[in-house]
Coordinates of C-alpha atoms in Angstrom, one line a residue:
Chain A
X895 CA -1.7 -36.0 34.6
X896 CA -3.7 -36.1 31.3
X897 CA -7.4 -37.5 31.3
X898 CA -7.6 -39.1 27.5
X899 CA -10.7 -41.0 26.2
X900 CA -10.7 -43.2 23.1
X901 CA -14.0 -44.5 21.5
X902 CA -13.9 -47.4 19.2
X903 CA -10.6 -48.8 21.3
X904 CA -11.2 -52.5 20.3
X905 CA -9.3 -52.4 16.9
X906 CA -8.3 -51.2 13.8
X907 CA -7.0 -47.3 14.5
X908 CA -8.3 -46.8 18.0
X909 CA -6.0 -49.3 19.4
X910 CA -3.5 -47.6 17.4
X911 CA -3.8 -44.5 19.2
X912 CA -3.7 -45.9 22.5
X913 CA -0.8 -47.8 21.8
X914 CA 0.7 -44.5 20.6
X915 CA -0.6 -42.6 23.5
X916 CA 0.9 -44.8 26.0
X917 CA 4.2 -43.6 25.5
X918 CA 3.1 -40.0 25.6
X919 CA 0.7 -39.8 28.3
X920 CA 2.5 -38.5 31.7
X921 CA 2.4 -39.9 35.0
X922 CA -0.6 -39.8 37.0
X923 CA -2.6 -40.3 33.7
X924 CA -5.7 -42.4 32.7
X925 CA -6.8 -43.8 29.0
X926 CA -10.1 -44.9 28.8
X927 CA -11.3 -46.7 25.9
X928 CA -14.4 -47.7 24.7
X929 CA -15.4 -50.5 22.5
X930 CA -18.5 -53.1 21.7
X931 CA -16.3 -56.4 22.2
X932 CA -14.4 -56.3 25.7
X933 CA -12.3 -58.9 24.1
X934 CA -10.5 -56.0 22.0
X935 CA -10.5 -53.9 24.4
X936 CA -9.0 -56.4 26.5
X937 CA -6.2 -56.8 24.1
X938 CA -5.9 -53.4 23.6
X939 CA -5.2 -52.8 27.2
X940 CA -2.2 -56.0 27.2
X941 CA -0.4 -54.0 24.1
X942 CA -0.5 -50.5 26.4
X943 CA 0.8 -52.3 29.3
X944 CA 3.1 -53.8 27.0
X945 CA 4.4 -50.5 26.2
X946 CA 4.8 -49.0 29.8
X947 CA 3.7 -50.9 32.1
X948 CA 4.0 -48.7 35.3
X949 CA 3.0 -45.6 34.4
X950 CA -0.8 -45.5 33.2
X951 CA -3.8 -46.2 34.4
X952 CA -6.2 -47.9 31.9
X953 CA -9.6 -48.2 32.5
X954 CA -12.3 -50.7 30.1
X955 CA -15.5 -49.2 29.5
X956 CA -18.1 -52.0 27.1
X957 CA -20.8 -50.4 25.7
X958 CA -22.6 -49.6 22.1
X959 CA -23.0 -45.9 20.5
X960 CA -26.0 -47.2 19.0
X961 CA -28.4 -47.3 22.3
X962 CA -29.2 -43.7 23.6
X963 CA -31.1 -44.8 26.9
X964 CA -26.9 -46.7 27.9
X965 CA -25.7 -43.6 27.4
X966 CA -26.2 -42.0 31.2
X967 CA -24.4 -45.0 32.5
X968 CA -22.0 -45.5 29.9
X969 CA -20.8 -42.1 29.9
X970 CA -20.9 -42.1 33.9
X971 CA -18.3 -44.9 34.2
X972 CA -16.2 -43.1 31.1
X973 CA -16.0 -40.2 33.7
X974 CA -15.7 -41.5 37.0
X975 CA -13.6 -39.7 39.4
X976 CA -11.3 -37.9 36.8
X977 CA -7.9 -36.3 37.6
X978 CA -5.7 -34.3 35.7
X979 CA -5.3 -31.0 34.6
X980 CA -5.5 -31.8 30.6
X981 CA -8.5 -34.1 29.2
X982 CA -8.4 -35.3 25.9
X983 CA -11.7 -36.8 24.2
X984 CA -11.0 -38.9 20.6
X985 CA -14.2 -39.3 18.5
X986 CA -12.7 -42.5 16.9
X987 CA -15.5 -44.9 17.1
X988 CA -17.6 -45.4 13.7
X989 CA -19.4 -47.2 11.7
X990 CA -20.3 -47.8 7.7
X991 CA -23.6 -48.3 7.1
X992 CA -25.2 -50.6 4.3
X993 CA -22.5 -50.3 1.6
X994 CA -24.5 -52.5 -0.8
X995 CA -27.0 -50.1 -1.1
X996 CA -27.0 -46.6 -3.5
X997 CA -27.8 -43.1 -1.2
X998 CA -31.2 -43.6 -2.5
X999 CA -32.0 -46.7 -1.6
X1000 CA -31.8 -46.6 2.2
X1001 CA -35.7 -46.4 2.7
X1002 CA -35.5 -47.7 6.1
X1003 CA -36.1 -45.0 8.9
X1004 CA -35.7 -46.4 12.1
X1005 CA -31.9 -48.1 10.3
X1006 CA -31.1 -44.2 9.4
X1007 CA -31.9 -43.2 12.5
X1008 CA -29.6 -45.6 14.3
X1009 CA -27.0 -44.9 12.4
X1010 CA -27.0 -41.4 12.5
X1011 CA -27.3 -41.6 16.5
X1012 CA -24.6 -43.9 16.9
X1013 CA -22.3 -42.1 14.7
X1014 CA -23.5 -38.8 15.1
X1015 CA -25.6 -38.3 18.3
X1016 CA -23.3 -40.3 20.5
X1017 CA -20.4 -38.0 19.8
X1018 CA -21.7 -35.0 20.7
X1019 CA -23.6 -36.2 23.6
X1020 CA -20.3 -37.7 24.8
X1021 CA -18.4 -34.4 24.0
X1022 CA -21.4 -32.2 26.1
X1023 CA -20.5 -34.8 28.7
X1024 CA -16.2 -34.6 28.6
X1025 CA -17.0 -30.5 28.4
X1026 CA -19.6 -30.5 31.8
X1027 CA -16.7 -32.9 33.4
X1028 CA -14.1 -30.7 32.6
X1029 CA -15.7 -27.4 32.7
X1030 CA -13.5 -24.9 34.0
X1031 CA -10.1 -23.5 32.8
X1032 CA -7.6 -25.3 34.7
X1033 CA -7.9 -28.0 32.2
X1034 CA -6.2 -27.9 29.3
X1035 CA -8.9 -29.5 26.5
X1036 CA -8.7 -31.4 23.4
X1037 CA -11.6 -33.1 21.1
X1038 CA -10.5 -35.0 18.4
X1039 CA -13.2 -36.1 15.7
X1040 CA -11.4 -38.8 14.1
X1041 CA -12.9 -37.8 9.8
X1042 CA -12.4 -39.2 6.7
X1043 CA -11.8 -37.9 3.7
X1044 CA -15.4 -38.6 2.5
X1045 CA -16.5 -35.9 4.5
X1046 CA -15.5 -34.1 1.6
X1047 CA -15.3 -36.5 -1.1
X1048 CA -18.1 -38.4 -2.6
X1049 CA -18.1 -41.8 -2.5
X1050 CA -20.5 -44.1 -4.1
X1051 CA -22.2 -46.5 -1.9
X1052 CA -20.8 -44.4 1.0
X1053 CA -23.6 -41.9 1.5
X1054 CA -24.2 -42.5 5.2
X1055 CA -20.5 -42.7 6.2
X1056 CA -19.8 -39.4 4.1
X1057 CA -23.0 -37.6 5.3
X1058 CA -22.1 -38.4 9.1
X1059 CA -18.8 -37.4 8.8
X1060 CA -19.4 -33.8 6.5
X1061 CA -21.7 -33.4 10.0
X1062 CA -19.5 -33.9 12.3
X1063 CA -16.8 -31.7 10.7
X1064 CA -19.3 -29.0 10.5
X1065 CA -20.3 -29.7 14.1
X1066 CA -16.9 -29.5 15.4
X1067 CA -16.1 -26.2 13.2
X1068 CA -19.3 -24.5 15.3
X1069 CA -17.8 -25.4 18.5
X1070 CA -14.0 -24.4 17.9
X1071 CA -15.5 -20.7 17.0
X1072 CA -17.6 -21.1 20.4
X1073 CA -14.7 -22.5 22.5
X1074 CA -11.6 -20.4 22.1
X1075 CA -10.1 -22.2 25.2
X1076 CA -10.8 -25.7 24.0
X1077 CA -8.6 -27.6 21.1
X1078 CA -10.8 -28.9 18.0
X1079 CA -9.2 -31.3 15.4
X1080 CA -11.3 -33.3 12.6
X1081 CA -8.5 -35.5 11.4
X1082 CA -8.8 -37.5 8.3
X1083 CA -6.7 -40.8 9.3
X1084 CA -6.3 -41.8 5.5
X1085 CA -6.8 -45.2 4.2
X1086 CA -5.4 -47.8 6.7
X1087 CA -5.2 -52.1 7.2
X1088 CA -8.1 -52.2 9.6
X1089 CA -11.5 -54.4 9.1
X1090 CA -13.3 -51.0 8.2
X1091 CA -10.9 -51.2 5.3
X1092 CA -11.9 -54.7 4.3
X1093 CA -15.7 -53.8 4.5
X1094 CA -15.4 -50.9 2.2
X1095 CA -13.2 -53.2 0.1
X1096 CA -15.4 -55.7 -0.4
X1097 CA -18.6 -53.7 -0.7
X1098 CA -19.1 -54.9 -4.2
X1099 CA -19.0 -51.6 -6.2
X1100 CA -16.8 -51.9 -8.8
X1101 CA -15.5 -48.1 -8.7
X1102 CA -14.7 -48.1 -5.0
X1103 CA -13.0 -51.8 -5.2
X1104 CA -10.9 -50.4 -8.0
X1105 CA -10.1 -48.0 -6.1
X1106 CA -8.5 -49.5 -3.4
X1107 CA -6.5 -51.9 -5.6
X1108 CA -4.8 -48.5 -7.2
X1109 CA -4.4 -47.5 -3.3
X1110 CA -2.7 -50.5 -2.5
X1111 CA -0.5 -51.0 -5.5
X1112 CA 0.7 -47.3 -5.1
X1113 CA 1.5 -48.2 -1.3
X1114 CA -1.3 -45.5 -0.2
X1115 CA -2.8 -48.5 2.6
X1116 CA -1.1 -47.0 6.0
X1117 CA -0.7 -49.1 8.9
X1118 CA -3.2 -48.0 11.8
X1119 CA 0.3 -47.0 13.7
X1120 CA 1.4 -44.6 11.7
X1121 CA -1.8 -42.8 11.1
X1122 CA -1.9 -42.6 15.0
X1123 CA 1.7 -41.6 14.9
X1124 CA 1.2 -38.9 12.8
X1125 CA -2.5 -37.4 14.9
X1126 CA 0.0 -37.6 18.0
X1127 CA 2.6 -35.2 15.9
X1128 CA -0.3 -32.7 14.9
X1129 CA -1.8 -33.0 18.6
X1130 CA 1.8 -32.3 20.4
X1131 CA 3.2 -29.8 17.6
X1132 CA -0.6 -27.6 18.5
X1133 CA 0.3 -25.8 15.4
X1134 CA -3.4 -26.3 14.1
X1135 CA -6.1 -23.9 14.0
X1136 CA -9.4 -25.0 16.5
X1137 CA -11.8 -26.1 14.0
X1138 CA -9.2 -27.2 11.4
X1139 CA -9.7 -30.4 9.1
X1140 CA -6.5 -32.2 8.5
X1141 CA -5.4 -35.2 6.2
X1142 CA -2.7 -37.4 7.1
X1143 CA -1.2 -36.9 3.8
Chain B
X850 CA -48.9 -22.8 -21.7
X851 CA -46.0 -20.3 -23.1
X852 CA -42.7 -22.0 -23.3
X853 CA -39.9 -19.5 -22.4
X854 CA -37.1 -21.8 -24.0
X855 CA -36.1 -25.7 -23.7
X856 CA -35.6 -25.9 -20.6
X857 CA -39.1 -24.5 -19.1
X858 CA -41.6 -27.4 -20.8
X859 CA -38.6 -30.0 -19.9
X860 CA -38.3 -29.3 -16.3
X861 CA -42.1 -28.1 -15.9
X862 CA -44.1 -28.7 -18.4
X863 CA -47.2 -30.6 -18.8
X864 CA -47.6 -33.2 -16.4
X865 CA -45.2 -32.3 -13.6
X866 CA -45.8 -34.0 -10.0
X867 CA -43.6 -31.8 -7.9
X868 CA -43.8 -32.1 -3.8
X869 CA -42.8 -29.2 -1.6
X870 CA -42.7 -30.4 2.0
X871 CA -42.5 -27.3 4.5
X872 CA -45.1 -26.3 2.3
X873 CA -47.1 -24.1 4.8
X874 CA -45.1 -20.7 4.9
X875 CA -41.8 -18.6 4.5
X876 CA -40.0 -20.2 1.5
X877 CA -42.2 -23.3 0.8
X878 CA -45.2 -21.0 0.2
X879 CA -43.3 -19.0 -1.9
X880 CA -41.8 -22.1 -4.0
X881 CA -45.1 -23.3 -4.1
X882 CA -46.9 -20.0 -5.5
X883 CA -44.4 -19.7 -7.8
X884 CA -44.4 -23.3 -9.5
X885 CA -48.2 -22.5 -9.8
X886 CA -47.6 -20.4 -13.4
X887 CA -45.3 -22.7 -14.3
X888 CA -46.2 -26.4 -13.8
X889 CA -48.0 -27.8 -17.1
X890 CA -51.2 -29.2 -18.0
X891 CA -52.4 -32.6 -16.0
X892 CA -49.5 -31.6 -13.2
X893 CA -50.0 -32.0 -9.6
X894 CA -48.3 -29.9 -6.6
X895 CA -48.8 -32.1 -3.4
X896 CA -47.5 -29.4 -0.5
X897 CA -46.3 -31.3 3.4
X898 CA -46.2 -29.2 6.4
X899 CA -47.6 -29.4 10.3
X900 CA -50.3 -26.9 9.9
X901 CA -53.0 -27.4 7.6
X902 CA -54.1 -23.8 8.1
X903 CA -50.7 -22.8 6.7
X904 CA -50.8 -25.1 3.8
X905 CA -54.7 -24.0 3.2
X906 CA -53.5 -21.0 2.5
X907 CA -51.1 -21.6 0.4
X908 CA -53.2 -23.3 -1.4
X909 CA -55.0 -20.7 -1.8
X910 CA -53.0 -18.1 -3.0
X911 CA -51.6 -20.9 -5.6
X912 CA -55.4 -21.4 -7.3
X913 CA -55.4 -17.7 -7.2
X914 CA -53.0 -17.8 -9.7
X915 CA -54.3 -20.1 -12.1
X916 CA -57.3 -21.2 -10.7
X917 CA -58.2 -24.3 -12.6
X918 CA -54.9 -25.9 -14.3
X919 CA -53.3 -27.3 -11.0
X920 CA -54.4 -29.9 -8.8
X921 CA -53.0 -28.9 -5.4
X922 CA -53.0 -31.5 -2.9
X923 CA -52.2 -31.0 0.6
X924 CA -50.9 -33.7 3.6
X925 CA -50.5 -32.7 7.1
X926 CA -47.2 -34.3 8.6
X927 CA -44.3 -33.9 10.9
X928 CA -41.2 -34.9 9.8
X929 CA -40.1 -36.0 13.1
X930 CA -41.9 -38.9 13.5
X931 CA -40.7 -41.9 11.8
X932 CA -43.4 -44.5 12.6
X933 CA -45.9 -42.2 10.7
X934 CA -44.0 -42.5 7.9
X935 CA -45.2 -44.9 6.1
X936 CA -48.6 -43.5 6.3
X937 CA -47.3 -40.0 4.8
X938 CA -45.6 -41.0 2.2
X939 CA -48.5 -42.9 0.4
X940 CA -50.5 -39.8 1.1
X941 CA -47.9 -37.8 -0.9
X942 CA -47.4 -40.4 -3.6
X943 CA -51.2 -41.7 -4.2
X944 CA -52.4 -42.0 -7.7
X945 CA -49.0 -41.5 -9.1
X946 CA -49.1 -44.7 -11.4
X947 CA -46.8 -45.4 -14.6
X948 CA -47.6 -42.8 -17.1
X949 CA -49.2 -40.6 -15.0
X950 CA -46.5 -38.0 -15.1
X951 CA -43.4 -37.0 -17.4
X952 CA -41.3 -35.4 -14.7
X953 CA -41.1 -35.5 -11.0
X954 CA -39.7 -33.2 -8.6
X955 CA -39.0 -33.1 -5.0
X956 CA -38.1 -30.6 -3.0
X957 CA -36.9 -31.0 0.7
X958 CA -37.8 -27.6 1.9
X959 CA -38.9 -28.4 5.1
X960 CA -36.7 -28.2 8.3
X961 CA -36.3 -27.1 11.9
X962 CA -33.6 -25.2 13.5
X963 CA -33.1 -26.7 16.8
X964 CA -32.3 -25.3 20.1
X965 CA -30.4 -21.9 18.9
X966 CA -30.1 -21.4 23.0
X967 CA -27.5 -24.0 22.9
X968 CA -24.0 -24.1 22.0
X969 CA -22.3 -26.9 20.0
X970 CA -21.3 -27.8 23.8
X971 CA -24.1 -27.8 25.3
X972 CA -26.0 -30.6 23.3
X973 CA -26.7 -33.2 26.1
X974 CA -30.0 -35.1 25.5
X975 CA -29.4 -37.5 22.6
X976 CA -33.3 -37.5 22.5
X977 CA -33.7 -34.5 21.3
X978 CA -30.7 -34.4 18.9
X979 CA -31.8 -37.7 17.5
X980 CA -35.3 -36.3 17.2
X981 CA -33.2 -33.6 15.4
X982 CA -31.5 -35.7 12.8
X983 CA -35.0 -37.7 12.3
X984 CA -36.5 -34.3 10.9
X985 CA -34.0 -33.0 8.9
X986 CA -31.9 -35.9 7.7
X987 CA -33.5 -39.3 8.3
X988 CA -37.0 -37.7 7.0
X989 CA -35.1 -36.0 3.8
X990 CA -33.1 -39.5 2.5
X991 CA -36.6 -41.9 3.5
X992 CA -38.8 -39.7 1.5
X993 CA -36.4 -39.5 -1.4
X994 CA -36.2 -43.3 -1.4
X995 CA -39.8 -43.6 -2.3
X996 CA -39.8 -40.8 -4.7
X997 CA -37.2 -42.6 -6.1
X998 CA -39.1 -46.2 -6.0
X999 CA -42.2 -44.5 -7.0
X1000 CA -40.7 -42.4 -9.7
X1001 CA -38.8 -45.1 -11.3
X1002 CA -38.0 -46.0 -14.6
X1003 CA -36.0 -44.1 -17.5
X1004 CA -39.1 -41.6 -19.2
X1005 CA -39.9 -40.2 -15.9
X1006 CA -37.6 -36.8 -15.4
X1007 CA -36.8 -36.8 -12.0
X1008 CA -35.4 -33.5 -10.0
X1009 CA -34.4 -33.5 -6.6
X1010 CA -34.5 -30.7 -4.6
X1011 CA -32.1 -30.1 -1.0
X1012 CA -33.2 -26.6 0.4
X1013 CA -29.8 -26.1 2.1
X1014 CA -27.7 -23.2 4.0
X1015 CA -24.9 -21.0 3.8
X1016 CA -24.3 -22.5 7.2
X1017 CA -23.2 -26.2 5.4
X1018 CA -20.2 -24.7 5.0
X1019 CA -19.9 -21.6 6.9
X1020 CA -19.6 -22.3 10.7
X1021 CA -21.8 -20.0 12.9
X1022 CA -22.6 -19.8 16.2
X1023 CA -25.4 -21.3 18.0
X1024 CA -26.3 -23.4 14.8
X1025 CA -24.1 -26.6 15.7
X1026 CA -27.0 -28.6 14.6
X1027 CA -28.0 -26.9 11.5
X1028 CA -25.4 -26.3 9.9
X1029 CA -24.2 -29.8 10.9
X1030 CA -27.5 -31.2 9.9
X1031 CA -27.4 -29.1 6.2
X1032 CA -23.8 -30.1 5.7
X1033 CA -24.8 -34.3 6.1
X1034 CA -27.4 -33.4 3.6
X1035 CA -25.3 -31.8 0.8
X1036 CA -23.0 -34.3 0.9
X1037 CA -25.9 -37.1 0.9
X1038 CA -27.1 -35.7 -2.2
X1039 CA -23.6 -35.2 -3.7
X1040 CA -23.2 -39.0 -3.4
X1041 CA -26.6 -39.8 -4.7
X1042 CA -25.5 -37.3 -7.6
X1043 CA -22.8 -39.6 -8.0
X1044 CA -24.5 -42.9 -8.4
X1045 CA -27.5 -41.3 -10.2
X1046 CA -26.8 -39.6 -13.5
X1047 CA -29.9 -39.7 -14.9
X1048 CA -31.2 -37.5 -12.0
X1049 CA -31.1 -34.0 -11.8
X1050 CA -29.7 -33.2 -8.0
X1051 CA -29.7 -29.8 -7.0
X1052 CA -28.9 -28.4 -3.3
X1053 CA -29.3 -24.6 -2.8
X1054 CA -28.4 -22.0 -0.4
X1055 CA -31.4 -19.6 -0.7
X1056 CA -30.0 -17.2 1.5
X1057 CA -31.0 -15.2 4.6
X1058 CA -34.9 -14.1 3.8
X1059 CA -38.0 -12.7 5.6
X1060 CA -39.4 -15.9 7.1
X1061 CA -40.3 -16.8 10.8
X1062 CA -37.1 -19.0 10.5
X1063 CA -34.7 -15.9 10.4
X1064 CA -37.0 -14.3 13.3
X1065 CA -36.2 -17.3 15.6
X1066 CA -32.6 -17.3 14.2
X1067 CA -32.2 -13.2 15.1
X1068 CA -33.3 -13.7 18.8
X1069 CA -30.9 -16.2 19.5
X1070 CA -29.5 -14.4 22.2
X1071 CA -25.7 -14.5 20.7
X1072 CA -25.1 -11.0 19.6
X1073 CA -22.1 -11.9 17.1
X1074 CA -25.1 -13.8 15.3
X1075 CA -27.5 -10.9 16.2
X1076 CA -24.7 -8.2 14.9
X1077 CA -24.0 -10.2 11.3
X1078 CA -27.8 -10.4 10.7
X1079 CA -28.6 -6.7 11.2
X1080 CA -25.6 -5.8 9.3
X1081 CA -27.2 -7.8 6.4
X1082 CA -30.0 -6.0 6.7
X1083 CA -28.5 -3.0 6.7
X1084 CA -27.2 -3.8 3.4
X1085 CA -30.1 -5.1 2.3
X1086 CA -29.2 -8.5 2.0
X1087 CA -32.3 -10.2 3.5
X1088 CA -34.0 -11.5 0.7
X1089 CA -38.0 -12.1 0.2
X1090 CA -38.5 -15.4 0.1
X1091 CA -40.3 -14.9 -3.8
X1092 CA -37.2 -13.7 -5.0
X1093 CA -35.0 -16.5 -3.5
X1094 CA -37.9 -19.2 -4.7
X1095 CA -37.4 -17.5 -8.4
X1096 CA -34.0 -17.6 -8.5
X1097 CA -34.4 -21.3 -7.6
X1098 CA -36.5 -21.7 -10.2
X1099 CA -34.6 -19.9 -12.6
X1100 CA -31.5 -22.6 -11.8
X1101 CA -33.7 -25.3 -12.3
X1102 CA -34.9 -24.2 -15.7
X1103 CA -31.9 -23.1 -17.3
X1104 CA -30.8 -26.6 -16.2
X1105 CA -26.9 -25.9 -16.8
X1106 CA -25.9 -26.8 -12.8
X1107 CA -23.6 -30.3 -12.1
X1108 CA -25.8 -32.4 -11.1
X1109 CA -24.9 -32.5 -7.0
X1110 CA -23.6 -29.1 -6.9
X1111 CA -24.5 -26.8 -4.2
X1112 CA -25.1 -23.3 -5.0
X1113 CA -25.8 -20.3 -3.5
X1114 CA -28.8 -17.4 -4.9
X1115 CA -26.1 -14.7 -4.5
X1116 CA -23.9 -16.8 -6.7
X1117 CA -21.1 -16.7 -3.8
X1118 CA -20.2 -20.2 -4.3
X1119 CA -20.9 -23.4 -5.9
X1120 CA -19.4 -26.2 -4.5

């Protein structure tokens, strides 16, 4: 009976991991997903029945990281009546930013600010909310702060997207050495065929486009799958250190 | 004024604008003072912070030390307000017109440390958190857009400053949003280091030093935190803030760091 969250369920490598997940999750389990187009989610939700179509419970929850004051609600119906004794929150939802423009040209405060709160603030408000629901330590818990590489890596154009993430990563690291009894994982998917992919792609920067070209002609572009695949592997094998930053590759 | 090699009259020489926000105490006064003997002829020191009785007096212990050379200009603000923006930033960047200046610095001293009561956890509002990021991350990249805009243009030097942590890279407890808000910022300005080689980007760990910061820091109520601290200062680790701001300074003059690099006064890394 595993409780598992997924943000960002619509597409691209969150519908990857539910897919994944719904052979894995046991009976008496519930994957909840969240996502800004219900129509994704929606589809989402045929491919998991798809997969097994007795065993778990899916539940739909709409709703945009971006607005603070939809949280209370939002992350009421993510929570509703939970069962379970192991609860599993995925961080997986994210966005870009403004790839056209240089780290010093983003002059626009109140566009800063809602980006930082939707990739930043909305993750750890969600994760103070999965650790108040699950409080206690009869359930087994897991937070997975789906990462990028760029956390770590500069990329140009990307100064938004890399500063969120090199938060988040620090973020988690402070709560794995608070939370012995809870699992912490910032997991750095890798480059995969999604429409973040195709964003970044086209973002006009010479350097980065380049860059993916070499990616691609090298065979580095995963499919969503197999990046999900291989979290699942880490996630199951629980060989990683709380706090731990790990690359697909 | 005496030139103690290349790099002094490059970095500070005669007509320097250089902004300090945080300006009003702890390290900020210190950078502040410090810059005073150092900034050229025809240079201006424009100091941000919440209290202008703070920043009065740092003003006044910087025209103590060279009482006519530096015009010292002082703007009351809070970081955490974007609306007043706007307003701030024209106060810090008046009268700065092409030709005015030959360099231009910045430094992002200012910040706030959040609710230290708190674990990672226990971070619920996403008022306050947001209000968190606006301060020390929103506030940091708007203002160095204008300095950028203002300041821009090949014969201007330009210098930016990150006042950063040990913490951007060293987990500790109680300090989910610092060090989380200190590591978005190094890697910020490693990007902008990136796409900006013709500015001088420096972030820097100035280590644990006598300011109200480490007070608030100390009575956190964790005692691992509480514990490393007093260790430190047992060691004598805990820096005065005038040291820290020299050793900052000395970086900046010597001029040999890679642009984006994030370095540390006791030298213990530089990432």
């Amino acid at each position: 009976a595993t409780f598992c969250a997924v943000t960002g369920g619509s597409r691209g490598l969150g519908r990857s991991i539910a897919v994944q997940l719904a052979g894995r999750l046991g009976e008496g389990s519930r994957l909840v997903l969240t996502g800004r187009s219900l129509q994704g989610l929606q589809e989402t939700k045929r491919l998991v029945e798809e997969k097994c179509p007795n065993q778990l419970e899916v539940r739909l929850v709409t709703g945009d990281m971006q607005d603070p004051t939809a949280y209370p609600t939002l992350f009421s119906e993510i929570f509703a009546n939970t069962p379970g004794n192991n609860a599993m929150m995925i961080h997986n939802a994210g966005t870009l930013g403004d790839l056209s423009k240089k780290a010093a040209e983003h002059s626009d405060p109140q566009i800063l600010n809602k980006y930082y709160a939707t990739n930043l603030t909305s993750a750890i408000a969600l994760t103070a909310k999965f650790m108040e629901v699950f409080s206690g330590t009869s359930v087994r818990r897991t937070v997975v702060n789906i990462s990028s590489g760029t956390a770590i890596e500069p990329l140009e154009h990307h100064s938004l997207y890399c500063s969120g993430k090199a938060a988040r990563n620090m973020f988690f690291k402070v709560m794995a050495e608070e939370e012995p009894d809870v699992r912490v994982l910032s997991y750095s998917p890798g480059p995969m065929v999604t429409d973040m992919y195709y964003t970044i792609k086209s973002c006009g920067v010479k350097k980065v486009e380049d860059g993916c070209r070499v990616m691609e002609s090298q065979g580095l572009i995963q499919n969503p799958d197999d990046s999900a695949k291989h979290l699942l592997i880490l996630l199951e094998e629980d060989k990683f250190k709380s706090g731990a930053f790990l690359d697909v590759f | 004024m005496a030139s103690a090699g290349l790099g002094l009259s490059a970095v500070f020489g005669p007509a320097t604008f250089c902004a300090v926000t945080g300006g009003s105490r702890g390290l900020g006064r210190s950078i502040a003072v410090l810059l005073a003997e150092r900034l050229g002829e025809g240079s201006r020191l424009v100091l941000t912070g919440r209290s202008l009785q703070g920043l009065q007096e740092t003003k006044r212990q910087v025209e103590e030390k060279c009482p006519n050379q530096l015009e010292v200009k002082l703007v009351t603000a809070d970081m955490g307000d974007s609306t007043a923006y706007p307003a701030l930033f024209y106060d810090i960047f008046a009268d700065t017109g092409p030709g005015a200046f030959q360099n231009a610095l910045i430094i992002h001293n200012a910040a706030s440390l959040g609710d230290m009561g708190k674990k990672a956890a226990e971070h619920f509002d996403p008022e306050i958190l947001n209000k968190y990021y606006a301060t020390n991350l929103t506030s940091v990249i708007a203002l160095t857009a204008k300095f950028m805009e203002v300041f821009s243009g090949s014969n201007v030097r330009r210098t930016v400053v990150n006042i950063s942590s040990a913490v951007a890279v060293e987990p500790l407890r109680h300090h989910a949003l610092y060090s989380s808000g200190k590591a978005a910022r190094n890697m910020f300005f490693k990007v902008m280091a990136e796409e900006e080689p013709d500015v001088r980007v420096l972030s820097y760990s100035p280590g644990p030093m006598a300011t109200d910061m480490l007070q608030t820091v100390r009575s956190c109520g964790d005692k691992k935190v509480e514990d490393r601290f007093n260790a430190m200062e047992s060691k004598g680790l805990i820096l005065s803030p005038d040291a820290s701001a020299k050793h900052m300074c000395t970086l900046l003059e010597e001029d040999k760091f890679k642009s984006g690099a994030f370095l540390d006064v006791f030298g213990r890394f530089s990432l």
